[in-house]
PDB file of C-alpha atoms in Angstrom:
ATOM      1  CA  UNK A 235      15.228  18.915   6.624  1.00  0.00           C
ATOM      2  CA  UNK A 236      18.536  18.651   8.136  1.00  0.00           C
ATOM      3  CA  UNK A 237      20.747  15.638   8.586  1.00  0.00           C
ATOM      4  CA  UNK A 238      19.795  13.369  11.387  1.00  0.00           C
ATOM      5  CA  UNK A 239      21.592  14.173  14.736  1.00  0.00           C
ATOM      6  CA  UNK A 240      21.502  10.690  16.024  1.00  0.00           C
ATOM      7  CA  UNK A 241      23.933   9.901  13.094  1.00  0.00           C
ATOM      8  CA  UNK A 242      26.448  12.454  14.371  1.00  0.00           C
ATOM      9  CA  UNK A 243      29.144  12.078  17.240  1.00  0.00           C
ATOM     10  CA  UNK A 244      28.596  14.063  20.514  1.00  0.00           C
ATOM     11  CA  UNK A 245      29.379  17.598  19.868  1.00  0.00           C
ATOM     12  CA  UNK A 246      29.581  17.175  16.210  1.00  0.00           C
ATOM     13  CA  UNK A 247      28.225  19.884  14.312  1.00  0.00           C
ATOM     14  CA  UNK A 248      26.842  19.881  10.691  1.00  0.00           C
ATOM     15  CA  UNK A 249      28.473  22.560   8.528  1.00  0.00           C
ATOM     16  CA  UNK A 250      26.378  21.818   5.318  1.00  0.00           C
ATOM     17  CA  UNK A 251      23.974  19.252   4.172  1.00  0.00           C
ATOM     18  CA  UNK A 252      22.983  18.705   0.352  1.00  0.00           C
ATOM     19  CA  UNK A 253      21.041  16.370  -1.771  1.00  0.00           C
ATOM     20  CA  UNK A 254      22.195  15.937  -5.356  1.00  0.00           C
ATOM     21  CA  UNK A 255      21.364  18.933  -7.630  1.00  0.00           C
ATOM     22  CA  UNK A 256      17.858  19.020  -8.971  1.00  0.00           C
ATOM     23  CA  UNK A 257      18.902  18.453 -12.493  1.00  0.00           C
ATOM     24  CA  UNK A 258      19.237  14.612 -11.542  1.00  0.00           C
ATOM     25  CA  UNK A 259      15.356  14.893 -11.341  1.00  0.00           C
ATOM     26  CA  UNK A 260      14.936  16.224 -14.867  1.00  0.00           C
ATOM     27  CA  UNK A 261      14.982  13.127 -16.759  1.00  0.00           C
ATOM     28  CA  UNK A 262      12.524  11.293 -14.171  1.00  0.00           C
ATOM     29  CA  UNK A 263      10.217  14.331 -14.586  1.00  0.00           C
ATOM     30  CA  UNK A 264      10.251  13.904 -18.482  1.00  0.00           C
ATOM     31  CA  UNK A 265       9.813  10.196 -17.833  1.00  0.00           C
ATOM     32  CA  UNK A 266       6.517  10.872 -15.834  1.00  0.00           C
ATOM     33  CA  UNK A 267       5.257  13.337 -18.406  1.00  0.00           C
ATOM     34  CA  UNK A 268       6.118  10.772 -21.188  1.00  0.00           C
ATOM     35  CA  UNK A 269       4.172   7.953 -19.227  1.00  0.00           C
ATOM     36  CA  UNK A 270       1.108  10.106 -18.505  1.00  0.00           C
ATOM     37  CA  UNK A 271       1.025  11.378 -22.028  1.00  0.00           C
ATOM     38  CA  UNK A 272       1.584   7.863 -23.696  1.00  0.00           C
ATOM     39  CA  UNK A 273      -1.063   6.076 -21.362  1.00  0.00           C
ATOM     40  CA  UNK A 274      -3.429   9.047 -21.779  1.00  0.00           C
ATOM     41  CA  UNK A 275      -3.173   8.946 -25.389  1.00  0.00           C
ATOM     42  CA  UNK A 276      -3.791   5.062 -25.435  1.00  0.00           C
ATOM     43  CA  UNK A 277      -6.762   5.522 -23.152  1.00  0.00           C
ATOM     44  CA  UNK A 278      -8.356   8.109 -25.426  1.00  0.00           C
ATOM     45  CA  UNK A 279      -7.513   5.956 -28.588  1.00  0.00           C
ATOM     46  CA  UNK A 280      -9.229   2.915 -26.795  1.00  0.00           C
ATOM     47  CA  UNK A 281     -12.379   5.138 -26.280  1.00  0.00           C
ATOM     48  CA  UNK A 282     -12.649   5.930 -29.760  1.00  0.00           C
ATOM     49  CA  UNK A 283     -13.009   2.191 -30.607  1.00  0.00           C
ATOM     50  CA  UNK A 284     -16.264   0.259 -31.053  1.00  0.00           C
ATOM     51  CA  UNK A 285     -15.602  -2.315 -28.280  1.00  0.00           C
ATOM     52  CA  UNK A 286     -17.823  -3.652 -25.578  1.00  0.00           C
ATOM     53  CA  UNK A 287     -17.797  -2.058 -22.032  1.00  0.00           C
ATOM     54  CA  UNK A 288     -15.848  -4.819 -20.667  1.00  0.00           C
ATOM     55  CA  UNK A 289     -13.081  -4.587 -23.133  1.00  0.00           C
ATOM     56  CA  UNK A 290     -13.034  -0.841 -22.525  1.00  0.00           C
ATOM     57  CA  UNK A 291     -12.752  -1.489 -18.931  1.00  0.00           C
ATOM     58  CA  UNK A 292      -9.988  -4.043 -19.288  1.00  0.00           C
ATOM     59  CA  UNK A 293      -8.006  -1.596 -21.408  1.00  0.00           C
ATOM     60  CA  UNK A 294      -8.394   1.008 -19.042  1.00  0.00           C
ATOM     61  CA  UNK A 295      -7.380  -1.121 -15.974  1.00  0.00           C
ATOM     62  CA  UNK A 296      -4.198  -2.314 -18.155  1.00  0.00           C
ATOM     63  CA  UNK A 297      -3.548   1.432 -19.035  1.00  0.00           C
ATOM     64  CA  UNK A 298      -3.716   2.319 -15.459  1.00  0.00           C
ATOM     65  CA  UNK A 299      -1.497  -0.551 -14.258  1.00  0.00           C
ATOM     66  CA  UNK A 300       0.999   0.372 -17.043  1.00  0.00           C
ATOM     67  CA  UNK A 301       1.017   3.941 -15.934  1.00  0.00           C
ATOM     68  CA  UNK A 302       1.555   3.042 -12.362  1.00  0.00           C
ATOM     69  CA  UNK A 303       4.372   0.685 -13.192  1.00  0.00           C
ATOM     70  CA  UNK A 304       6.113   3.404 -15.381  1.00  0.00           C
ATOM     71  CA  UNK A 305       5.696   6.165 -12.694  1.00  0.00           C
ATOM     72  CA  UNK A 306       7.206   4.104  -9.866  1.00  0.00           C
ATOM     73  CA  UNK A 307      10.004   2.838 -12.241  1.00  0.00           C
ATOM     74  CA  UNK A 308      10.752   6.361 -13.852  1.00  0.00           C
ATOM     75  CA  UNK A 309       9.774   8.788 -11.310  1.00  0.00           C
ATOM     76  CA  UNK A 310       9.332   7.623  -7.705  1.00  0.00           C
ATOM     77  CA  UNK A 311      12.364   5.346  -7.481  1.00  0.00           C
ATOM     78  CA  UNK A 312      14.871   8.221  -8.882  1.00  0.00           C
ATOM     79  CA  UNK A 313      13.122  10.692  -6.400  1.00  0.00           C
ATOM     80  CA  UNK A 314      13.251   8.640  -3.407  1.00  0.00           C
ATOM     81  CA  UNK A 315      17.051   7.723  -4.372  1.00  0.00           C
ATOM     82  CA  UNK A 316      17.625  11.451  -4.794  1.00  0.00           C
ATOM     83  CA  UNK A 317      15.845  12.072  -1.257  1.00  0.00           C
ATOM     84  CA  UNK A 318      18.032   9.482   0.638  1.00  0.00           C
ATOM     85  CA  UNK A 319      21.334  10.792  -0.768  1.00  0.00           C
ATOM     86  CA  UNK A 320      23.018  12.982   1.610  1.00  0.00           C
ATOM     87  CA  UNK A 321      26.574  14.921   1.070  1.00  0.00           C
ATOM     88  CA  UNK A 322      27.239  16.373   4.592  1.00  0.00           C
ATOM     89  CA  UNK A 323      30.316  18.327   5.840  1.00  0.00           C
ATOM     90  CA  UNK A 324      30.632  18.388   9.749  1.00  0.00           C
ATOM     91  CA  UNK A 325      33.251  20.021  11.622  1.00  0.00           C
ATOM     92  CA  UNK A 326      35.035  16.820  11.852  1.00  0.00           C
ATOM     93  CA  UNK A 327      34.240  14.748   8.658  1.00  0.00           C
ATOM     94  CA  UNK A 328      32.920  14.501   5.250  1.00  0.00           C
ATOM     95  CA  UNK A 329      29.658  12.156   5.228  1.00  0.00           C
ATOM     96  CA  UNK A 330      28.272  10.573   2.087  1.00  0.00           C
ATOM     97  CA  UNK A 331      25.289   8.361   2.443  1.00  0.00           C
ATOM     98  CA  UNK A 332      22.897   6.819  -0.379  1.00  0.00           C
ATOM     99  CA  UNK A 333      20.365   4.001  -0.612  1.00  0.00           C
ATOM    100  CA  UNK A 334      16.961   2.955   0.549  1.00  0.00           C
ATOM    101  CA  UNK A 335      17.149  -0.723   1.150  1.00  0.00           C
ATOM    102  CA  UNK A 336      20.895  -1.264   0.495  1.00  0.00           C
ATOM    103  CA  UNK A 337      22.337   1.595   2.263  1.00  0.00           C
ATOM    104  CA  UNK A 338      26.068   2.605   1.390  1.00  0.00           C
ATOM    105  CA  UNK A 339      28.231   5.539   2.707  1.00  0.00           C
ATOM    106  CA  UNK A 340      31.650   6.721   3.357  1.00  0.00           C
ATOM    107  CA  UNK A 341      33.013   9.087   6.133  1.00  0.00           C
ATOM    108  CA  UNK A 342      36.239  10.753   5.525  1.00  0.00           C
ATOM    109  CA  UNK A 343      37.891  12.444   8.634  1.00  0.00           C
ATOM    110  CA  UNK A 344      39.135  15.996   8.040  1.00  0.00           C
ATOM    111  CA  UNK A 345      42.757  14.996   8.932  1.00  0.00           C
ATOM    112  CA  UNK A 346      42.850  12.481   6.266  1.00  0.00           C
ATOM    113  CA  UNK A 347      41.890  14.863   3.336  1.00  0.00           C
ATOM    114  CA  UNK A 348      44.913  15.678   1.379  1.00  0.00           C
ATOM    115  CA  UNK A 349      43.229  17.675  -1.429  1.00  0.00           C
ATOM    116  CA  UNK A 350      39.956  18.891  -2.713  1.00  0.00           C
ATOM    117  CA  UNK A 351      39.120  19.664  -6.300  1.00  0.00           C
ATOM    118  CA  UNK A 352      35.823  20.559  -8.304  1.00  0.00           C
ATOM    119  CA  UNK A 353      34.945  19.944 -12.017  1.00  0.00           C
ATOM    120  CA  UNK A 354      32.088  21.201 -13.960  1.00  0.00           C
ATOM    121  CA  UNK A 355      31.226  21.547 -17.809  1.00  0.00           C
ATOM    122  CA  UNK A 356      29.391  24.632 -19.391  1.00  0.00           C
ATOM    123  CA  UNK A 357      25.998  23.012 -18.476  1.00  0.00           C
ATOM    124  CA  UNK A 358      27.064  22.573 -14.870  1.00  0.00           C
ATOM    125  CA  UNK A 359      28.342  26.125 -14.493  1.00  0.00           C
ATOM    126  CA  UNK A 360      24.936  27.440 -15.808  1.00  0.00           C
ATOM    127  CA  UNK A 361      23.106  25.085 -13.377  1.00  0.00           C
ATOM    128  CA  UNK A 362      25.805  25.915 -10.533  1.00  0.00           C
ATOM    129  CA  UNK A 363      26.419  22.393  -9.855  1.00  0.00           C
ATOM    130  CA  UNK A 364      29.480  19.979 -10.369  1.00  0.00           C
ATOM    131  CA  UNK A 365      31.605  17.060  -9.298  1.00  0.00           C
ATOM    132  CA  UNK A 366      33.588  17.517  -5.993  1.00  0.00           C
ATOM    133  CA  UNK A 367      36.826  15.285  -5.847  1.00  0.00           C
ATOM    134  CA  UNK A 368      38.429  14.716  -2.525  1.00  0.00           C
ATOM    135  CA  UNK A 369      41.631  12.964  -2.197  1.00  0.00           C
ATOM    136  CA  UNK A 370      42.249  11.595   1.177  1.00  0.00           C
ATOM    137  CA  UNK A 371      45.333   9.642   2.636  1.00  0.00           C
ATOM    138  CA  UNK A 372      46.105   6.262   1.090  1.00  0.00           C
ATOM    139  CA  UNK A 373      42.913   6.180  -1.103  1.00  0.00           C
ATOM    140  CA  UNK A 374      42.010   6.722  -4.696  1.00  0.00           C
ATOM    141  CA  UNK A 375      40.269  10.223  -5.166  1.00  0.00           C
ATOM    142  CA  UNK A 376      36.423   9.832  -4.482  1.00  0.00           C
ATOM    143  CA  UNK A 377      34.225  11.852  -6.799  1.00  0.00           C
ATOM    144  CA  UNK A 378      30.753  13.034  -5.701  1.00  0.00           C
ATOM    145  CA  UNK A 379      28.744  14.195  -8.437  1.00  0.00           C
ATOM    146  CA  UNK A 380      25.950  16.675  -8.875  1.00  0.00           C
ATOM    147  CA  UNK A 381      26.903  18.664  -5.835  1.00  0.00           C
ATOM    148  CA  UNK A 382      24.878  21.894  -5.832  1.00  0.00           C
ATOM    149  CA  UNK A 383      26.943  25.033  -5.544  1.00  0.00           C
ATOM    150  CA  UNK A 384      30.289  23.046  -5.971  1.00  0.00           C
ATOM    151  CA  UNK A 385      32.565  25.949  -5.941  1.00  0.00           C
ATOM    152  CA  UNK A 386      31.066  27.182  -2.667  1.00  0.00           C
ATOM    153  CA  UNK A 387      31.147  23.631  -1.217  1.00  0.00           C
ATOM    154  CA  UNK A 388      34.809  23.341  -2.295  1.00  0.00           C
ATOM    155  CA  UNK A 389      35.773  26.608  -0.766  1.00  0.00           C
ATOM    156  CA  UNK A 390      33.754  25.817   2.582  1.00  0.00           C
ATOM    157  CA  UNK A 391      35.521  22.437   2.676  1.00  0.00           C
ATOM    158  CA  UNK A 392      38.818  23.632   2.161  1.00  0.00           C
ATOM    159  CA  UNK A 393      38.405  26.325   4.884  1.00  0.00           C
ATOM    160  CA  UNK A 394      37.223  23.536   7.245  1.00  0.00           C
ATOM    161  CA  UNK A 395      40.161  21.313   6.458  1.00  0.00           C
ATOM    162  CA  UNK A 396      42.448  24.349   7.034  1.00  0.00           C
ATOM    163  CA  UNK A 397      40.692  25.327  10.279  1.00  0.00           C
ATOM    164  CA  UNK A 398      40.788  21.614  11.474  1.00  0.00           C
ATOM    165  CA  UNK A 399      44.501  21.194  10.742  1.00  0.00           C
ATOM    166  CA  UNK A 400      45.572  24.327  12.414  1.00  0.00           C
ATOM    167  CA  UNK A 401      43.461  23.703  15.407  1.00  0.00           C
ATOM    168  CA  UNK A 402      45.214  20.459  15.639  1.00  0.00           C
ATOM    169  CA  UNK A 403      48.678  21.769  15.289  1.00  0.00           C
ATOM    170  CA  UNK A 404      47.963  24.371  17.981  1.00  0.00           C
ATOM    171  CA  UNK A 405      46.983  21.637  20.350  1.00  0.00           C
ATOM    172  CA  UNK A 406      50.061  19.664  19.726  1.00  0.00           C
ATOM    173  CA  UNK A 407      52.274  22.573  19.932  1.00  0.00           C
ATOM    174  CA  UNK A 408      51.006  23.498  23.470  1.00  0.00           C
ATOM    175  CA  UNK A 409      53.060  21.812  26.380  1.00  0.00           C
TER     176      UNK A 409
END
């Protein structure tokens, strides 16, 4: 699914649209498995007890509610957060948006980008992800974590900035 066209300026073109790398979902998936296993074990254990049907039903309901809360907390919320985080490069700017109820974002015009760096450790290199660091005019460097194929994105963004600045210089040089 592409970035919504109604969030772009007229004639603005999306060059790249990324969500954070899937590694951001590893812990939530482990949380889902852990919650399911723990609640399943508790339910199985409660079935082996000599208790009344009503007590067994109450234990089952409590286990189900506990499982639902843990799944929402550990899996659904991070999944929604991941799905609503967008890193977008257009022909005019870099866009970063995140959040569901409280949205936040930043737009960096191509003309204001001074330098572009990336950083990744061994695990990030294996997973082909990393941190993209963009320094814009008069601002502290902005770090965008878990960008998939960070080296490719770095090179693409560098070329876009170069093309944008070269195009801008050509327009100002003409009489």
